[in-house]
Amino acid sequence: MWTALADLARDIAGDLPEQAFADWTDPAKRTDALAATILEPFRRVGTVTASDTSGLSRMASQLPLAVVLKRIGEPKTRIHAVGAGLGGYGIGRWVADNTEMLFPQHVSVDAIVRAMCRIHDSGPVRVGFCIHTGTFYEIGGGLYGPDADRVEVLAEDHTRGGDTLLTPECRAALSDPSIFTFEERHEGHLGTVFNAVTDAEGPVPTGSPRYPEPYDAGMHDLLDALDEASPEATIAEIDRRYRGRRTVILAHRHQRRPVLDRMQTVDALLADVQFQQLLIPVLKASTDHWTVGGALALAAFETSADALACAREMRAAALRDGILLTVGIDRGDVYLFPMAEGRHEFAGDPVNRASKMAEDLAAPGDLCLSDRAAAGLDIPDAQSITWKISGIEIEARRIPHR
């Protein structure tokens, strides 16, 4: 689940100059030159690796939550160690099963691709990579722009476990492509990509395995201890500290991806700021467990009735400002991690299912509740629907906007 969980702490407004808002709302000033001026302080040229984990939905529905976090954390530690050793750094917090690293222009693209290919050689959890060389805009702990959207969408929606997909720009940046073999693929409007494989040996520098974690030091230590002599006791302690039964809502601002130019990038940035500033007061008034980032908001509630009331209020407020939301709601056991500034991060199958409904399944403007979230609620405007995705089936209720 790329966008929902890669970085939910993204605070964009704090990074953008206030004058950008005033200038960009004046149609006479809205030009590519102004967009370039706004974005220039955040411009990064280099190579980005983005990854997605194969089989998370199935793992989340079959294994204890602590074990799922342990398993998806294993490839993340390897990716970060190798990437940091090469001179890259992590983007955002790696909340779920995705990773993203940015490598400055001086880092060898050959070394990056070779290292990511070799990640596949170890560990039972399979990941898929996309690697792209281009221009990115690093704002509020996330990446923006056509190149960022392209690599993220390719990684999330077009990779399988074991893939190392290169864009044509990345392949062209290789100094010695002969050490790789390539399978050419065509991914619709996203263009041609090349799945790279190599048997080339060579040293791979390693740095810190400590990736940008979405939880506190206590959870880190408990997950590290999970493979020791008494895993059941460790799982029980994790559950005691962090687990709760909650109704989770994930609200997603409807947007077109990828953006195609700098002007659309600035539009997306300011739309995200508007989305966050609109929804944060609603969330603060409704629950103590919430976070926002980019085009997403995530919150947890004691009851489904409270969650649905908040979702309706968010959708109505957004519609009044011309913003179209899609909301997924599910109920079950989740881990709640307190973070800075009173925000929380979340992990668990309900987060995964709410994300699937909001980002992959529902039509723009819909509120969608799983049957387990809707149990006991009187929802006369809801329609029953069944979805199958990523090996799971979701029985749900759809509430379209009027």
Tab-separated table of C-alpha atoms in Angstrom:
chain	number	residue	atom	x	y	z
A	1	MET	CA	0.000	0.000	0.000
A	2	TRP	CA	2.067	2.796	-1.242
A	3	THR	CA	0.502	6.166	-0.636
A	4	ALA	CA	-1.572	5.288	2.370
A	5	LEU	CA	1.268	4.147	4.492
A	6	ALA	CA	4.571	5.288	3.117
A	7	ASP	CA	4.541	8.595	5.006
A	8	LEU	CA	1.479	9.694	6.906
A	9	ALA	CA	3.290	12.412	8.850
A	10	ARG	CA	3.915	14.683	5.880
A	11	ASP	CA	3.505	18.362	6.870
A	12	ILE	CA	3.657	20.253	3.600
A	13	ALA	CA	2.400	23.687	4.640
A	14	GLY	CA	5.294	24.148	7.060
A	15	ASP	CA	7.795	23.869	4.208
A	16	LEU	CA	6.142	25.988	1.506
A	17	PRO	CA	6.551	29.791	1.420
A	18	GLU	CA	3.301	31.587	2.258
A	19	GLN	CA	3.609	33.790	-0.802
A	20	ALA	CA	3.212	30.685	-2.963
A	21	PHE	CA	-0.412	30.402	-1.880
A	22	ALA	CA	-1.231	34.022	-2.742
A	23	ASP	CA	0.599	34.025	-6.060
A	24	TRP	CA	-0.689	30.677	-7.251
A	25	THR	CA	-4.341	31.571	-6.605
A	26	ASP	CA	-4.012	34.470	-9.073
A	27	PRO	CA	-4.610	32.948	-12.546
A	28	ALA	CA	-2.589	35.730	-14.162
A	29	LYS	CA	0.505	34.681	-12.206
A	30	ARG	CA	0.074	30.917	-12.569
A	31	THR	CA	2.876	30.084	-14.990
A	32	ASP	CA	5.541	27.444	-15.424
A	33	ALA	CA	8.132	30.040	-14.418
A	34	LEU	CA	6.352	30.643	-11.085
A	35	ALA	CA	6.041	26.877	-10.562
A	36	ALA	CA	9.785	26.500	-11.137
A	37	THR	CA	10.489	29.282	-8.614
A	38	ILE	CA	8.254	27.669	-5.971
A	39	LEU	CA	9.774	24.218	-6.454
A	40	GLU	CA	13.452	25.113	-6.896
A	41	PRO	CA	14.419	25.010	-3.151
A	42	PHE	CA	13.130	21.437	-2.987
A	43	ARG	CA	14.664	20.176	-6.253
A	44	ARG	CA	16.743	16.995	-6.049
A	45	VAL	CA	18.435	15.325	-9.033
A	46	GLY	CA	19.352	11.696	-8.598
A	47	THR	CA	17.955	8.165	-8.477
A	48	VAL	CA	15.016	6.854	-6.469
A	49	THR	CA	14.328	3.264	-5.502
A	50	ALA	CA	10.774	2.392	-4.492
A	51	SER	CA	9.655	-1.047	-3.342
A	52	ASP	CA	6.462	-2.942	-2.576
A	53	THR	CA	6.117	-6.186	-0.635
A	54	SER	CA	4.404	-9.167	-2.221
A	55	GLY	CA	1.599	-10.911	-0.344
A	56	LEU	CA	0.981	-8.429	2.483
A	57	SER	CA	-2.820	-8.754	2.327
A	58	ARG	CA	-2.602	-12.517	2.690
A	59	MET	CA	-0.071	-12.301	5.531
A	60	ALA	CA	-2.163	-9.704	7.355
A	61	SER	CA	-5.231	-11.953	7.279
A	62	GLN	CA	-3.426	-15.161	8.339
A	63	LEU	CA	-0.661	-14.317	10.842
A	64	PRO	CA	-0.442	-12.541	14.209
A	65	LEU	CA	0.021	-8.837	13.640
A	66	ALA	CA	3.367	-8.735	15.456
A	67	VAL	CA	4.688	-11.489	13.188
A	68	VAL	CA	3.509	-9.602	10.090
A	69	LEU	CA	5.383	-6.468	11.229
A	70	LYS	CA	8.473	-8.531	11.916
A	71	ARG	CA	8.366	-10.169	8.496
A	72	ILE	CA	7.799	-7.035	6.455
A	73	GLY	CA	10.484	-5.294	8.504
A	74	GLU	CA	13.158	-7.806	7.468
A	75	PRO	CA	13.510	-6.689	3.828
A	76	LYS	CA	13.212	-3.048	4.944
A	77	THR	CA	16.288	-3.424	7.169
A	78	ARG	CA	18.266	-4.969	4.298
A	79	ILE	CA	17.159	-2.314	1.820
A	80	HIS	CA	18.042	0.528	4.178
A	81	ALA	CA	21.401	-0.958	5.142
A	82	VAL	CA	22.442	-1.406	1.527
A	83	GLY	CA	20.993	1.917	0.396
A	84	ALA	CA	22.596	3.875	3.243
A	85	GLY	CA	25.913	2.186	2.558
A	86	LEU	CA	25.770	3.443	-1.031
A	87	GLY	CA	25.002	7.010	0.071
A	88	GLY	CA	21.211	7.084	-0.160
A	89	TYR	CA	18.683	8.060	2.483
A	90	GLY	CA	15.145	7.015	3.339
A	91	ILE	CA	12.159	9.144	2.370
A	92	GLY	CA	9.347	9.465	4.896
A	93	ARG	CA	8.500	6.862	7.507
A	94	TRP	CA	8.292	3.301	6.242
A	95	VAL	CA	4.979	2.472	7.885
A	96	ALA	CA	3.741	-0.570	5.990
A	97	ASP	CA	5.346	-2.739	3.333
A	98	ASN	CA	6.864	-0.040	1.127
A	99	THR	CA	10.243	1.672	1.046
A	100	GLU	CA	11.610	4.688	-0.786
A	101	MET	CA	15.202	5.927	-0.955
A	102	LEU	CA	16.786	8.871	-2.732
A	103	PHE	CA	20.380	8.670	-4.004
A	104	PRO	CA	22.210	11.878	-4.957
A	105	GLN	CA	23.448	12.290	-8.504
A	106	HIS	CA	27.031	11.294	-7.667
A	107	VAL	CA	26.037	7.771	-6.538
A	108	SER	CA	26.689	5.143	-9.236
A	109	VAL	CA	23.435	3.973	-10.820
A	110	ASP	CA	25.146	0.664	-11.659
A	111	ALA	CA	25.863	0.106	-7.970
A	112	ILE	CA	22.299	0.970	-6.979
A	113	VAL	CA	20.729	-1.418	-9.499
A	114	ARG	CA	23.173	-4.232	-8.706
A	115	ALA	CA	22.517	-3.861	-4.976
A	116	MET	CA	18.718	-3.893	-5.364
A	117	CYS	CA	18.947	-6.980	-7.599
A	118	ARG	CA	20.904	-8.738	-4.861
A	119	ILE	CA	18.297	-7.898	-2.203
A	120	HIS	CA	16.174	-10.622	-3.794
A	121	ASP	CA	18.754	-13.286	-2.908
A	122	SER	CA	17.973	-13.359	0.812
A	123	GLY	CA	14.938	-13.620	3.048
A	124	PRO	CA	11.554	-15.320	2.638
A	125	VAL	CA	9.575	-12.089	2.048
A	126	ARG	CA	9.598	-11.041	-1.597
A	127	VAL	CA	9.710	-7.427	-2.733
A	128	GLY	CA	9.482	-5.701	-6.091
A	129	PHE	CA	11.510	-2.587	-6.975
A	130	CYS	CA	11.217	0.214	-9.444
A	131	ILE	CA	14.274	2.431	-9.972
A	132	HIS	CA	14.146	5.767	-11.765
A	133	THR	CA	16.684	8.504	-12.440
A	134	GLY	CA	15.315	12.033	-12.722
A	135	THR	CA	14.325	15.226	-10.910
A	136	PHE	CA	12.359	15.045	-7.663
A	137	TYR	CA	10.962	17.611	-5.238
A	138	GLU	CA	11.469	16.693	-1.578
A	139	ILE	CA	8.822	18.493	0.479
A	140	GLY	CA	7.479	17.731	3.950
A	141	GLY	CA	9.139	14.328	4.151
A	142	GLY	CA	7.828	13.111	0.789
A	143	LEU	CA	8.654	13.304	-2.913
A	144	TYR	CA	6.598	15.197	-5.469
A	145	GLY	CA	6.676	15.746	-9.209
A	146	PRO	CA	6.236	13.702	-12.399
A	147	ASP	CA	9.324	11.573	-11.740
A	148	ALA	CA	8.292	10.830	-8.140
A	149	ASP	CA	4.746	9.877	-9.130
A	150	ARG	CA	6.041	7.662	-11.918
A	151	VAL	CA	8.427	5.574	-9.816
A	152	GLU	CA	5.944	5.270	-6.941
A	153	VAL	CA	3.020	4.181	-9.129
A	154	LEU	CA	5.186	1.693	-11.017
A	155	ALA	CA	6.469	0.185	-7.758
A	156	GLU	CA	3.045	-0.037	-6.157
A	157	ASP	CA	0.924	-1.199	-9.068
A	158	HIS	CA	3.258	-2.850	-11.577
A	159	THR	CA	5.875	-4.871	-9.681
A	160	ARG	CA	5.819	-8.452	-8.507
A	161	GLY	CA	8.015	-10.106	-5.897
A	162	GLY	CA	11.525	-10.472	-7.329
A	163	ASP	CA	11.214	-7.656	-9.895
A	164	THR	CA	13.801	-4.915	-10.320
A	165	LEU	CA	12.164	-2.609	-12.847
A	166	LEU	CA	14.196	0.173	-14.454
A	167	THR	CA	12.749	3.116	-16.331
A	168	PRO	CA	14.421	3.989	-19.650
A	169	GLU	CA	16.073	6.980	-17.934
A	170	CYS	CA	17.581	4.711	-15.288
A	171	ARG	CA	18.786	2.206	-17.874
A	172	ALA	CA	20.354	5.006	-19.922
A	173	ALA	CA	22.251	6.173	-16.817
A	174	LEU	CA	24.051	2.811	-16.436
A	175	SER	CA	27.727	3.039	-17.291
A	176	ASP	CA	28.016	-0.718	-17.959
A	177	PRO	CA	24.610	-2.196	-18.898
A	178	SER	CA	26.343	-5.368	-20.135
A	179	ILE	CA	26.430	-6.794	-16.589
A	180	PHE	CA	22.619	-6.948	-16.616
A	181	THR	CA	20.061	-8.800	-18.676
A	182	PHE	CA	16.762	-7.035	-19.351
A	183	GLU	CA	13.195	-8.131	-19.958
A	184	GLU	CA	11.244	-5.357	-21.669
A	185	ARG	CA	7.710	-4.638	-20.448
A	186	HIS	CA	5.070	-2.163	-21.540
A	187	GLU	CA	3.013	-0.624	-18.733
A	188	GLY	CA	0.345	1.347	-20.578
A	189	HIS	CA	0.466	5.126	-20.126
A	190	LEU	CA	3.500	4.724	-17.835
A	191	GLY	CA	5.537	3.527	-20.796
A	192	THR	CA	8.266	0.925	-21.181
A	193	VAL	CA	10.222	-0.510	-18.271
A	194	PHE	CA	12.999	-3.111	-18.089
A	195	ASN	CA	13.208	-5.891	-15.507
A	196	ALA	CA	16.911	-6.206	-14.669
A	197	VAL	CA	18.740	-9.350	-13.561
A	198	THR	CA	22.457	-9.762	-12.859
A	199	ASP	CA	24.905	-12.345	-11.620
A	200	ALA	CA	27.656	-9.749	-11.217
A	201	GLU	CA	29.523	-10.010	-7.967
A	202	GLY	CA	31.202	-7.177	-6.156
A	203	PRO	CA	31.246	-5.498	-2.781
A	204	VAL	CA	28.052	-3.843	-1.575
A	205	PRO	CA	28.704	-1.285	1.183
A	206	THR	CA	26.379	-1.539	4.152
A	207	GLY	CA	25.172	1.217	6.442
A	208	SER	CA	22.693	1.363	9.273
A	209	PRO	CA	19.817	-1.134	9.038
A	210	ARG	CA	17.634	1.220	11.121
A	211	TYR	CA	15.075	2.382	8.590
A	212	PRO	CA	12.673	5.307	9.298
A	213	GLU	CA	10.359	3.431	11.647
A	214	PRO	CA	6.728	4.293	12.375
A	215	TYR	CA	6.842	3.318	16.039
A	216	ASP	CA	8.708	4.015	19.252
A	217	ALA	CA	11.927	2.487	20.593
A	218	GLY	CA	9.982	0.067	22.783
A	219	MET	CA	8.307	-1.536	19.782
A	220	HIS	CA	11.631	-1.682	17.927
A	221	ASP	CA	13.231	-3.618	20.793
A	222	LEU	CA	10.280	-6.002	21.106
A	223	LEU	CA	10.308	-6.788	17.385
A	224	ASP	CA	14.065	-7.398	17.574
A	225	ALA	CA	13.409	-9.900	20.382
A	226	LEU	CA	10.652	-11.730	18.536
A	227	ASP	CA	12.956	-14.448	17.195
A	228	GLU	CA	14.386	-15.301	20.606
A	229	ALA	CA	13.464	-18.219	22.849
A	230	SER	CA	9.925	-17.160	23.828
A	231	PRO	CA	8.186	-15.574	20.832
A	232	GLU	CA	4.764	-16.097	22.417
A	233	ALA	CA	5.748	-14.013	25.435
A	234	THR	CA	7.080	-11.244	23.188
A	235	ILE	CA	3.900	-11.199	21.109
A	236	ALA	CA	1.835	-11.037	24.289
A	237	GLU	CA	3.843	-8.044	25.527
A	238	ILE	CA	3.500	-6.246	22.193
A	239	ASP	CA	-0.242	-6.855	22.256
A	240	ARG	CA	-0.507	-5.617	25.841
A	241	ARG	CA	1.259	-2.352	25.064
A	242	TYR	CA	-0.065	-1.457	21.637
A	243	ARG	CA	-3.058	-3.525	20.557
A	244	GLY	CA	-6.637	-2.345	20.585
A	245	ARG	CA	-9.908	-3.133	18.837
A	246	ARG	CA	-10.852	-0.105	16.771
A	247	THR	CA	-12.741	1.097	13.730
A	248	VAL	CA	-10.272	2.581	11.263
A	249	ILE	CA	-11.054	5.156	8.590
A	250	LEU	CA	-8.765	6.092	5.737
A	251	ALA	CA	-9.731	9.176	3.716
A	252	HIS	CA	-8.084	9.695	0.343
A	253	ARG	CA	-8.193	12.902	-1.706
A	254	HIS	CA	-9.102	11.937	-5.235
A	255	GLN	CA	-6.250	12.911	-7.555
A	256	ARG	CA	-4.837	12.094	-10.944
A	257	ARG	CA	-1.456	10.389	-10.935
A	258	PRO	CA	1.085	10.808	-12.274
A	259	VAL	CA	1.280	14.580	-12.557
A	260	LEU	CA	2.787	15.591	-15.887
A	261	ASP	CA	4.629	18.866	-15.300
A	262	ARG	CA	5.715	21.454	-12.717
A	263	MET	CA	2.430	23.356	-12.808
A	264	GLN	CA	0.468	20.203	-11.988
A	265	THR	CA	3.004	19.472	-9.234
A	266	VAL	CA	2.331	22.810	-7.543
A	267	ASP	CA	-1.419	22.259	-7.954
A	268	ALA	CA	-1.059	18.880	-6.226
A	269	LEU	CA	1.007	20.376	-3.409
A	270	LEU	CA	-1.463	23.135	-2.658
A	271	ALA	CA	-4.393	20.705	-2.957
A	272	ASP	CA	-2.718	18.516	-0.326
A	273	VAL	CA	-2.276	21.526	1.952
A	274	GLN	CA	-5.934	22.460	1.518
A	275	PHE	CA	-6.971	18.855	2.226
A	276	GLN	CA	-4.902	18.672	5.406
A	277	GLN	CA	-5.964	22.050	6.763
A	278	LEU	CA	-9.601	21.174	6.139
A	279	LEU	CA	-9.583	17.726	7.751
A	280	ILE	CA	-7.287	18.192	10.755
A	281	PRO	CA	-9.858	20.214	12.782
A	282	VAL	CA	-12.515	17.565	12.090
A	283	LEU	CA	-10.197	14.772	13.215
A	284	LYS	CA	-9.046	16.588	16.334
A	285	ALA	CA	-12.649	17.122	17.392
A	286	SER	CA	-13.596	13.492	16.729
A	287	THR	CA	-10.770	11.257	18.015
A	288	ASP	CA	-7.450	11.216	19.858
A	289	HIS	CA	-5.928	8.788	17.338
A	290	TRP	CA	-5.262	10.323	13.923
A	291	THR	CA	-2.617	11.371	11.449
A	292	VAL	CA	-2.546	13.104	8.067
A	293	GLY	CA	-0.026	13.158	5.250
A	294	GLY	CA	0.006	14.068	1.606
A	295	ALA	CA	-3.449	13.291	0.209
A	296	LEU	CA	-4.457	10.933	3.043
A	297	ALA	CA	-5.900	10.972	6.533
A	298	LEU	CA	-6.042	7.989	8.882
A	299	ALA	CA	-7.865	7.716	12.207
A	300	ALA	CA	-9.083	5.120	14.707
A	301	PHE	CA	-12.283	5.149	16.778
A	302	GLU	CA	-13.727	3.144	19.643
A	303	THR	CA	-17.020	2.635	17.781
A	304	SER	CA	-18.054	2.333	14.147
A	305	ALA	CA	-20.855	4.832	14.715
A	306	ASP	CA	-18.318	7.500	15.669
A	307	ALA	CA	-16.108	6.595	12.714
A	308	LEU	CA	-18.984	6.832	10.244
A	309	ALA	CA	-20.137	10.165	11.679
A	310	CYS	CA	-16.617	11.577	11.290
A	311	ALA	CA	-16.323	10.195	7.743
A	312	ARG	CA	-19.599	11.842	6.742
A	313	GLU	CA	-18.483	15.142	8.246
A	314	MET	CA	-15.114	15.002	6.453
A	315	ARG	CA	-16.726	14.217	3.118
A	316	ALA	CA	-19.267	17.010	3.475
A	317	ALA	CA	-16.602	19.557	4.477
A	318	ALA	CA	-14.424	18.497	1.560
A	319	LEU	CA	-17.277	18.738	-0.936
A	320	ARG	CA	-18.036	22.286	0.232
A	321	ASP	CA	-14.448	23.191	-0.703
A	322	GLY	CA	-14.571	21.365	-4.021
A	323	ILE	CA	-12.498	18.374	-2.848
A	324	LEU	CA	-13.613	14.841	-3.673
A	325	LEU	CA	-12.763	12.205	-1.051
A	326	THR	CA	-12.957	8.452	-1.061
A	327	VAL	CA	-13.144	6.809	2.377
A	328	GLY	CA	-12.580	3.207	3.488
A	329	ILE	CA	-13.719	2.011	6.928
A	330	ASP	CA	-12.927	-1.331	8.593
A	331	ARG	CA	-12.936	-2.727	12.130
A	332	GLY	CA	-10.598	-5.116	13.919
A	333	ASP	CA	-7.433	-5.366	15.964
A	334	VAL	CA	-4.809	-2.704	15.289
A	335	TYR	CA	-1.600	-1.477	16.863
A	336	LEU	CA	-1.603	2.193	17.905
A	337	PHE	CA	1.769	3.932	18.076
A	338	PRO	CA	1.915	7.390	19.718
A	339	MET	CA	4.124	9.766	17.745
A	340	ALA	CA	5.198	13.410	17.949
A	341	GLU	CA	2.748	16.324	18.100
A	342	GLY	CA	-0.088	14.157	19.412
A	343	ARG	CA	-0.393	12.113	16.240
A	344	HIS	CA	-0.491	8.332	15.946
A	345	GLU	CA	0.562	5.710	13.454
A	346	PHE	CA	-1.384	2.504	12.927
A	347	ALA	CA	-0.765	-1.040	11.732
A	348	GLY	CA	-3.057	-3.976	11.184
A	349	ASP	CA	-5.408	-5.726	8.795
A	350	PRO	CA	-8.150	-3.059	9.210
A	351	VAL	CA	-5.696	-0.418	7.952
A	352	ASN	CA	-4.880	-2.592	4.952
A	353	ARG	CA	-8.546	-3.206	4.116
A	354	ALA	CA	-9.572	0.417	4.621
A	355	SER	CA	-6.736	1.376	2.271
A	356	LYS	CA	-7.822	-1.134	-0.359
A	357	MET	CA	-11.359	0.242	-0.308
A	358	ALA	CA	-10.360	3.905	-0.349
A	359	GLU	CA	-7.535	3.757	-2.869
A	360	ASP	CA	-8.186	0.771	-5.113
A	361	LEU	CA	-11.858	-0.157	-5.098
A	362	ALA	CA	-14.342	2.596	-4.340
A	363	ALA	CA	-15.495	5.235	-6.798
A	364	PRO	CA	-14.491	8.843	-6.080
A	365	GLY	CA	-16.769	10.336	-3.433
A	366	ASP	CA	-17.809	7.001	-1.894
A	367	LEU	CA	-17.800	6.077	1.774
A	368	CYS	CA	-17.230	2.315	2.041
A	369	LEU	CA	-17.601	0.255	5.212
A	370	SER	CA	-16.698	-3.389	5.508
A	371	ASP	CA	-19.531	-5.551	6.843
A	372	ARG	CA	-17.613	-5.985	10.112
A	373	ALA	CA	-17.440	-2.201	10.509
A	374	ALA	CA	-21.105	-1.784	9.555
A	375	ALA	CA	-22.370	-4.481	11.971
A	376	GLY	CA	-25.167	-3.101	14.140
A	377	LEU	CA	-25.425	0.211	12.286
A	378	ASP	CA	-28.578	1.453	10.581
A	379	ILE	CA	-27.371	2.795	7.216
A	380	PRO	CA	-30.404	3.204	4.943
A	381	ASP	CA	-28.396	4.949	2.196
A	382	ALA	CA	-25.853	2.104	1.891
A	383	GLN	CA	-25.626	-0.452	-0.911
A	384	SER	CA	-24.150	-3.947	-0.416
A	385	ILE	CA	-21.101	-4.800	-2.513
A	386	THR	CA	-18.435	-7.529	-2.693
A	387	TRP	CA	-14.837	-6.948	-3.798
A	388	LYS	CA	-11.986	-9.377	-4.408
A	389	ILE	CA	-8.449	-7.977	-4.480
A	390	SER	CA	-4.937	-9.170	-3.553
A	391	GLY	CA	-6.225	-12.593	-2.556
A	392	ILE	CA	-8.828	-11.278	-0.092
A	393	GLU	CA	-12.593	-10.783	-0.318
A	394	ILE	CA	-14.248	-7.729	1.216
A	395	GLU	CA	-17.989	-7.669	1.904
A	396	ALA	CA	-18.883	-4.022	2.234
A	397	ARG	CA	-21.480	-1.274	2.215
A	398	ARG	CA	-21.123	1.610	-0.230
A	399	ILE	CA	-22.521	5.070	0.545
A	400	PRO	CA	-22.293	7.206	-2.594
A	401	HIS	CA	-22.197	10.981	-2.378
A	402	ARG	CA	-25.315	12.737	-3.588
